[in-house]
């Protein structure tokens, strides 16, 4: 996978979380993920089609996403419920949209599907192909989270 | 802007409906109704006298662009202010919405100030 395709997703993640939840996050070093097991407790996955096919996902540990959604809603969230899973889907949707705008400027037009959200300890994230899955961990004052990008060309 | 008008928010994500509703309430709007997709929105438009529609694009059952086209196809809604608030910010999407008669276009994520400015601009048109 062309590593230049990763940066738009990193930039989009930082931008969306800053705009929607005032979260100042920092991206860590990308790595190739070898398992399907999610690093977090709530994940959203979005299929991408067009000039390339792929999937992107974002996964949050419960503690991180409760803190982030608390900031988004301006009220304290104490459990991972339907409201939180809905928010994770919308965060993923916005990251997908922002990243695809940036990719369009690089000459790559992709369409994004409606996100699917998966919850629970040790759940799996299924990407569409056997191509390498690039994972990027993020850190913030509210805790960590990880995005995964798998695009076949 | 008539703050007494009914505003219809259309989005499949409750989170986004909640955020948009919060901005509208802060601006002073009192009558806010919601729908989860375009189909449900059309049903609300039959029941309520709506003065403004704020709709997402990507939704199951009926998308925002399909809703916009269905709304503009009806004479009584030809000039109904319709703002698309969506993560779809690619050129082709914006052009399609403009051709279909969108009043204004907001790309997510947005600040409350951006939405406010787009609302004010929509009513000046």
JSON list of N, CA and C in Angstrom, two decimals, chain B residues 30-68:
[
{"chain": "B", "resi": 30, "resn": "UNK", "atom": "N", "xyz": [-36.82, 27.18, 18.81]},
{"chain": "B", "resi": 30, "resn": "UNK", "atom": "CA", "xyz": [-37.60, 26.47, 19.85]},
{"chain": "B", "resi": 30, "resn": "UNK", "atom": "C", "xyz": [-38.25, 25.19, 19.32]},
{"chain": "B", "resi": 31, "resn": "UNK", "atom": "N", "xyz": [-38.62, 25.20, 18.06]},
{"chain": "B", "resi": 31, "resn": "UNK", "atom": "CA", "xyz": [-39.35, 24.05, 17.51]},
{"chain": "B", "resi": 31, "resn": "UNK", "atom": "C", "xyz": [-38.44, 23.24, 16.60]},
{"chain": "B", "resi": 32, "resn": "UNK", "atom": "N", "xyz": [-37.92, 22.16, 17.16]},
{"chain": "B", "resi": 32, "resn": "UNK", "atom": "CA", "xyz": [-36.97, 21.34, 16.40]},
{"chain": "B", "resi": 32, "resn": "UNK", "atom": "C", "xyz": [-37.51, 19.91, 16.36]},
{"chain": "B", "resi": 33, "resn": "UNK", "atom": "N", "xyz": [-37.64, 19.36, 15.16]},
{"chain": "B", "resi": 33, "resn": "UNK", "atom": "CA", "xyz": [-38.07, 17.98, 15.02]},
{"chain": "B", "resi": 33, "resn": "UNK", "atom": "C", "xyz": [-36.98, 17.19, 14.30]},
{"chain": "B", "resi": 34, "resn": "UNK", "atom": "N", "xyz": [-37.02, 15.86, 14.42]},
{"chain": "B", "resi": 34, "resn": "UNK", "atom": "CA", "xyz": [-35.93, 15.05, 13.89]},
{"chain": "B", "resi": 34, "resn": "UNK", "atom": "C", "xyz": [-36.45, 13.89, 13.04]},
{"chain": "B", "resi": 35, "resn": "UNK", "atom": "N", "xyz": [-35.61, 13.45, 12.12]},
{"chain": "B", "resi": 35, "resn": "UNK", "atom": "CA", "xyz": [-35.91, 12.25, 11.32]},
{"chain": "B", "resi": 35, "resn": "UNK", "atom": "C", "xyz": [-34.60, 11.51, 11.08]},
{"chain": "B", "resi": 36, "resn": "UNK", "atom": "N", "xyz": [-34.69, 10.17, 10.97]},
{"chain": "B", "resi": 36, "resn": "UNK", "atom": "CA", "xyz": [-33.49, 9.34, 10.85]},
{"chain": "B", "resi": 36, "resn": "UNK", "atom": "C", "xyz": [-33.03, 9.12, 9.42]},
{"chain": "B", "resi": 37, "resn": "UNK", "atom": "N", "xyz": [-33.87, 9.45, 8.46]},
{"chain": "B", "resi": 37, "resn": "UNK", "atom": "CA", "xyz": [-33.47, 9.30, 7.05]},
{"chain": "B", "resi": 37, "resn": "UNK", "atom": "C", "xyz": [-34.43, 10.11, 6.18]},
{"chain": "B", "resi": 38, "resn": "UNK", "atom": "N", "xyz": [-34.15, 10.12, 4.88]},
{"chain": "B", "resi": 38, "resn": "UNK", "atom": "CA", "xyz": [-34.93, 10.94, 3.97]},
{"chain": "B", "resi": 38, "resn": "UNK", "atom": "C", "xyz": [-36.41, 10.56, 3.94]},
{"chain": "B", "resi": 39, "resn": "UNK", "atom": "N", "xyz": [-36.66, 9.25, 4.01]},
{"chain": "B", "resi": 39, "resn": "UNK", "atom": "CA", "xyz": [-38.04, 8.77, 3.95]},
{"chain": "B", "resi": 39, "resn": "UNK", "atom": "C", "xyz": [-38.85, 9.29, 5.14]},
{"chain": "B", "resi": 40, "resn": "UNK", "atom": "N", "xyz": [-38.24, 9.18, 6.33]},
{"chain": "B", "resi": 40, "resn": "UNK", "atom": "CA", "xyz": [-38.91, 9.67, 7.54]},
{"chain": "B", "resi": 40, "resn": "UNK", "atom": "C", "xyz": [-39.07, 11.19, 7.48]},
{"chain": "B", "resi": 41, "resn": "UNK", "atom": "N", "xyz": [-38.11, 11.86, 6.85]},
{"chain": "B", "resi": 41, "resn": "UNK", "atom": "CA", "xyz": [-38.17, 13.32, 6.73]},
{"chain": "B", "resi": 41, "resn": "UNK", "atom": "C", "xyz": [-39.35, 13.74, 5.85]},
{"chain": "B", "resi": 42, "resn": "UNK", "atom": "N", "xyz": [-39.56, 13.02, 4.74]},
{"chain": "B", "resi": 42, "resn": "UNK", "atom": "CA", "xyz": [-40.68, 13.34, 3.85]},
{"chain": "B", "resi": 42, "resn": "UNK", "atom": "C", "xyz": [-42.01, 13.20, 4.59]},
{"chain": "B", "resi": 43, "resn": "UNK", "atom": "N", "xyz": [-42.06, 12.19, 5.44]},
{"chain": "B", "resi": 43, "resn": "UNK", "atom": "CA", "xyz": [-43.27, 11.97, 6.21]},
{"chain": "B", "resi": 43, "resn": "UNK", "atom": "C", "xyz": [-43.50, 13.13, 7.20]},
{"chain": "B", "resi": 44, "resn": "UNK", "atom": "N", "xyz": [-42.41, 13.62, 7.82]},
{"chain": "B", "resi": 44, "resn": "UNK", "atom": "CA", "xyz": [-42.52, 14.78, 8.72]},
{"chain": "B", "resi": 44, "resn": "UNK", "atom": "C", "xyz": [-42.97, 16.02, 7.96]},
{"chain": "B", "resi": 45, "resn": "UNK", "atom": "N", "xyz": [-42.45, 16.17, 6.73]},
{"chain": "B", "resi": 45, "resn": "UNK", "atom": "CA", "xyz": [-42.80, 17.36, 5.94]},
{"chain": "B", "resi": 45, "resn": "UNK", "atom": "C", "xyz": [-44.29, 17.39, 5.57]},
{"chain": "B", "resi": 46, "resn": "UNK", "atom": "N", "xyz": [-44.89, 16.20, 5.50]},
{"chain": "B", "resi": 46, "resn": "UNK", "atom": "CA", "xyz": [-46.33, 16.13, 5.21]},
{"chain": "B", "resi": 46, "resn": "UNK", "atom": "C", "xyz": [-47.14, 16.55, 6.42]},
{"chain": "B", "resi": 47, "resn": "UNK", "atom": "N", "xyz": [-46.59, 16.23, 7.62]},
{"chain": "B", "resi": 47, "resn": "UNK", "atom": "CA", "xyz": [-47.34, 16.48, 8.86]},
{"chain": "B", "resi": 47, "resn": "UNK", "atom": "C", "xyz": [-47.14, 17.89, 9.41]},
{"chain": "B", "resi": 48, "resn": "UNK", "atom": "N", "xyz": [-45.91, 18.41, 9.28]},
{"chain": "B", "resi": 48, "resn": "UNK", "atom": "CA", "xyz": [-45.56, 19.66, 9.95]},
{"chain": "B", "resi": 48, "resn": "UNK", "atom": "C", "xyz": [-45.27, 20.77, 8.94]},
{"chain": "B", "resi": 49, "resn": "UNK", "atom": "N", "xyz": [-45.50, 22.01, 9.36]},
{"chain": "B", "resi": 49, "resn": "UNK", "atom": "CA", "xyz": [-45.10, 23.14, 8.52]},
{"chain": "B", "resi": 49, "resn": "UNK", "atom": "C", "xyz": [-43.65, 23.48, 8.86]},
{"chain": "B", "resi": 50, "resn": "UNK", "atom": "N", "xyz": [-42.74, 22.99, 8.04]},
{"chain": "B", "resi": 50, "resn": "UNK", "atom": "CA", "xyz": [-41.32, 23.13, 8.33]},
{"chain": "B", "resi": 50, "resn": "UNK", "atom": "C", "xyz": [-40.76, 24.35, 7.60]},
{"chain": "B", "resi": 51, "resn": "UNK", "atom": "N", "xyz": [-39.91, 25.14, 8.34]},
{"chain": "B", "resi": 51, "resn": "UNK", "atom": "CA", "xyz": [-39.34, 26.35, 7.73]},
{"chain": "B", "resi": 51, "resn": "UNK", "atom": "C", "xyz": [-37.90, 26.18, 7.31]},
{"chain": "B", "resi": 52, "resn": "UNK", "atom": "N", "xyz": [-37.28, 25.08, 7.74]},
{"chain": "B", "resi": 52, "resn": "UNK", "atom": "CA", "xyz": [-35.87, 24.84, 7.41]},
{"chain": "B", "resi": 52, "resn": "UNK", "atom": "C", "xyz": [-35.56, 23.36, 7.56]},
{"chain": "B", "resi": 53, "resn": "UNK", "atom": "N", "xyz": [-34.84, 22.81, 6.59]},
{"chain": "B", "resi": 53, "resn": "UNK", "atom": "CA", "xyz": [-34.38, 21.41, 6.69]},
{"chain": "B", "resi": 53, "resn": "UNK", "atom": "C", "xyz": [-32.85, 21.41, 6.77]},
{"chain": "B", "resi": 54, "resn": "UNK", "atom": "N", "xyz": [-32.32, 20.67, 7.75]},
{"chain": "B", "resi": 54, "resn": "UNK", "atom": "CA", "xyz": [-30.87, 20.47, 7.85]},
{"chain": "B", "resi": 54, "resn": "UNK", "atom": "C", "xyz": [-30.65, 18.97, 7.73]},
{"chain": "B", "resi": 55, "resn": "UNK", "atom": "N", "xyz": [-30.01, 18.56, 6.64]},
{"chain": "B", "resi": 55, "resn": "UNK", "atom": "CA", "xyz": [-29.94, 17.11, 6.37]},
{"chain": "B", "resi": 55, "resn": "UNK", "atom": "C", "xyz": [-28.53, 16.62, 6.12]},
{"chain": "B", "resi": 56, "resn": "UNK", "atom": "N", "xyz": [-28.29, 15.41, 6.60]},
{"chain": "B", "resi": 56, "resn": "UNK", "atom": "CA", "xyz": [-27.08, 14.65, 6.29]},
{"chain": "B", "resi": 56, "resn": "UNK", "atom": "C", "xyz": [-27.20, 14.13, 4.85]},
{"chain": "B", "resi": 57, "resn": "UNK", "atom": "N", "xyz": [-26.12, 13.61, 4.30]},
{"chain": "B", "resi": 57, "resn": "UNK", "atom": "CA", "xyz": [-26.15, 13.04, 2.95]},
{"chain": "B", "resi": 57, "resn": "UNK", "atom": "C", "xyz": [-26.30, 11.52, 3.01]},
{"chain": "B", "resi": 58, "resn": "UNK", "atom": "N", "xyz": [-25.34, 10.85, 3.64]},
{"chain": "B", "resi": 58, "resn": "UNK", "atom": "CA", "xyz": [-25.31, 9.38, 3.67]},
{"chain": "B", "resi": 58, "resn": "UNK", "atom": "C", "xyz": [-26.23, 8.83, 4.74]},
{"chain": "B", "resi": 59, "resn": "UNK", "atom": "N", "xyz": [-27.36, 8.28, 4.31]},
{"chain": "B", "resi": 59, "resn": "UNK", "atom": "CA", "xyz": [-28.29, 7.68, 5.26]},
{"chain": "B", "resi": 59, "resn": "UNK", "atom": "C", "xyz": [-28.93, 6.46, 4.61]},
{"chain": "B", "resi": 60, "resn": "UNK", "atom": "N", "xyz": [-29.27, 5.46, 5.42]},
{"chain": "B", "resi": 60, "resn": "UNK", "atom": "CA", "xyz": [-29.97, 4.30, 4.85]},
{"chain": "B", "resi": 60, "resn": "UNK", "atom": "C", "xyz": [-31.40, 4.66, 4.45]},
{"chain": "B", "resi": 61, "resn": "UNK", "atom": "N", "xyz": [-32.00, 3.82, 3.65]},
{"chain": "B", "resi": 61, "resn": "UNK", "atom": "CA", "xyz": [-33.39, 3.99, 3.16]},
{"chain": "B", "resi": 61, "resn": "UNK", "atom": "C", "xyz": [-33.55, 5.10, 2.13]},
{"chain": "B", "resi": 62, "resn": "UNK", "atom": "N", "xyz": [-33.22, 6.35, 2.51]},
{"chain": "B", "resi": 62, "resn": "UNK", "atom": "CA", "xyz": [-33.26, 7.44, 1.54]},
{"chain": "B", "resi": 62, "resn": "UNK", "atom": "C", "xyz": [-32.19, 8.45, 1.93]},
{"chain": "B", "resi": 63, "resn": "UNK", "atom": "N", "xyz": [-31.29, 8.73, 1.00]},
{"chain": "B", "resi": 63, "resn": "UNK", "atom": "CA", "xyz": [-30.16, 9.62, 1.32]},
{"chain": "B", "resi": 63, "resn": "UNK", "atom": "C", "xyz": [-30.61, 11.09, 1.32]},
{"chain": "B", "resi": 64, "resn": "UNK", "atom": "N", "xyz": [-29.70, 11.94, 1.76]},
{"chain": "B", "resi": 64, "resn": "UNK", "atom": "CA", "xyz": [-29.99, 13.37, 1.80]},
{"chain": "B", "resi": 64, "resn": "UNK", "atom": "C", "xyz": [-30.18, 13.97, 0.42]},
{"chain": "B", "resi": 65, "resn": "UNK", "atom": "N", "xyz": [-29.39, 13.50, -0.55]},
{"chain": "B", "resi": 65, "resn": "UNK", "atom": "CA", "xyz": [-29.53, 14.05, -1.90]},
{"chain": "B", "resi": 65, "resn": "UNK", "atom": "C", "xyz": [-30.85, 13.59, -2.53]},
{"chain": "B", "resi": 66, "resn": "UNK", "atom": "N", "xyz": [-31.26, 12.36, -2.23]},
{"chain": "B", "resi": 66, "resn": "UNK", "atom": "CA", "xyz": [-32.56, 11.89, -2.73]},
{"chain": "B", "resi": 66, "resn": "UNK", "atom": "C", "xyz": [-33.69, 12.69, -2.08]},
{"chain": "B", "resi": 67, "resn": "UNK", "atom": "N", "xyz": [-33.52, 13.00, -0.80]},
{"chain": "B", "resi": 67, "resn": "UNK", "atom": "CA", "xyz": [-34.52, 13.81, -0.09]},
{"chain": "B", "resi": 67, "resn": "UNK", "atom": "C", "xyz": [-34.60, 15.20, -0.72]},
{"chain": "B", "resi": 68, "resn": "UNK", "atom": "N", "xyz": [-33.43, 15.81, -0.97]},
{"chain": "B", "resi": 68, "resn": "UNK", "atom": "CA", "xyz": [-33.40, 17.14, -1.56]},
{"chain": "B", "resi": 68, "resn": "UNK", "atom": "C", "xyz": [-34.13, 17.16, -2.91]}
]
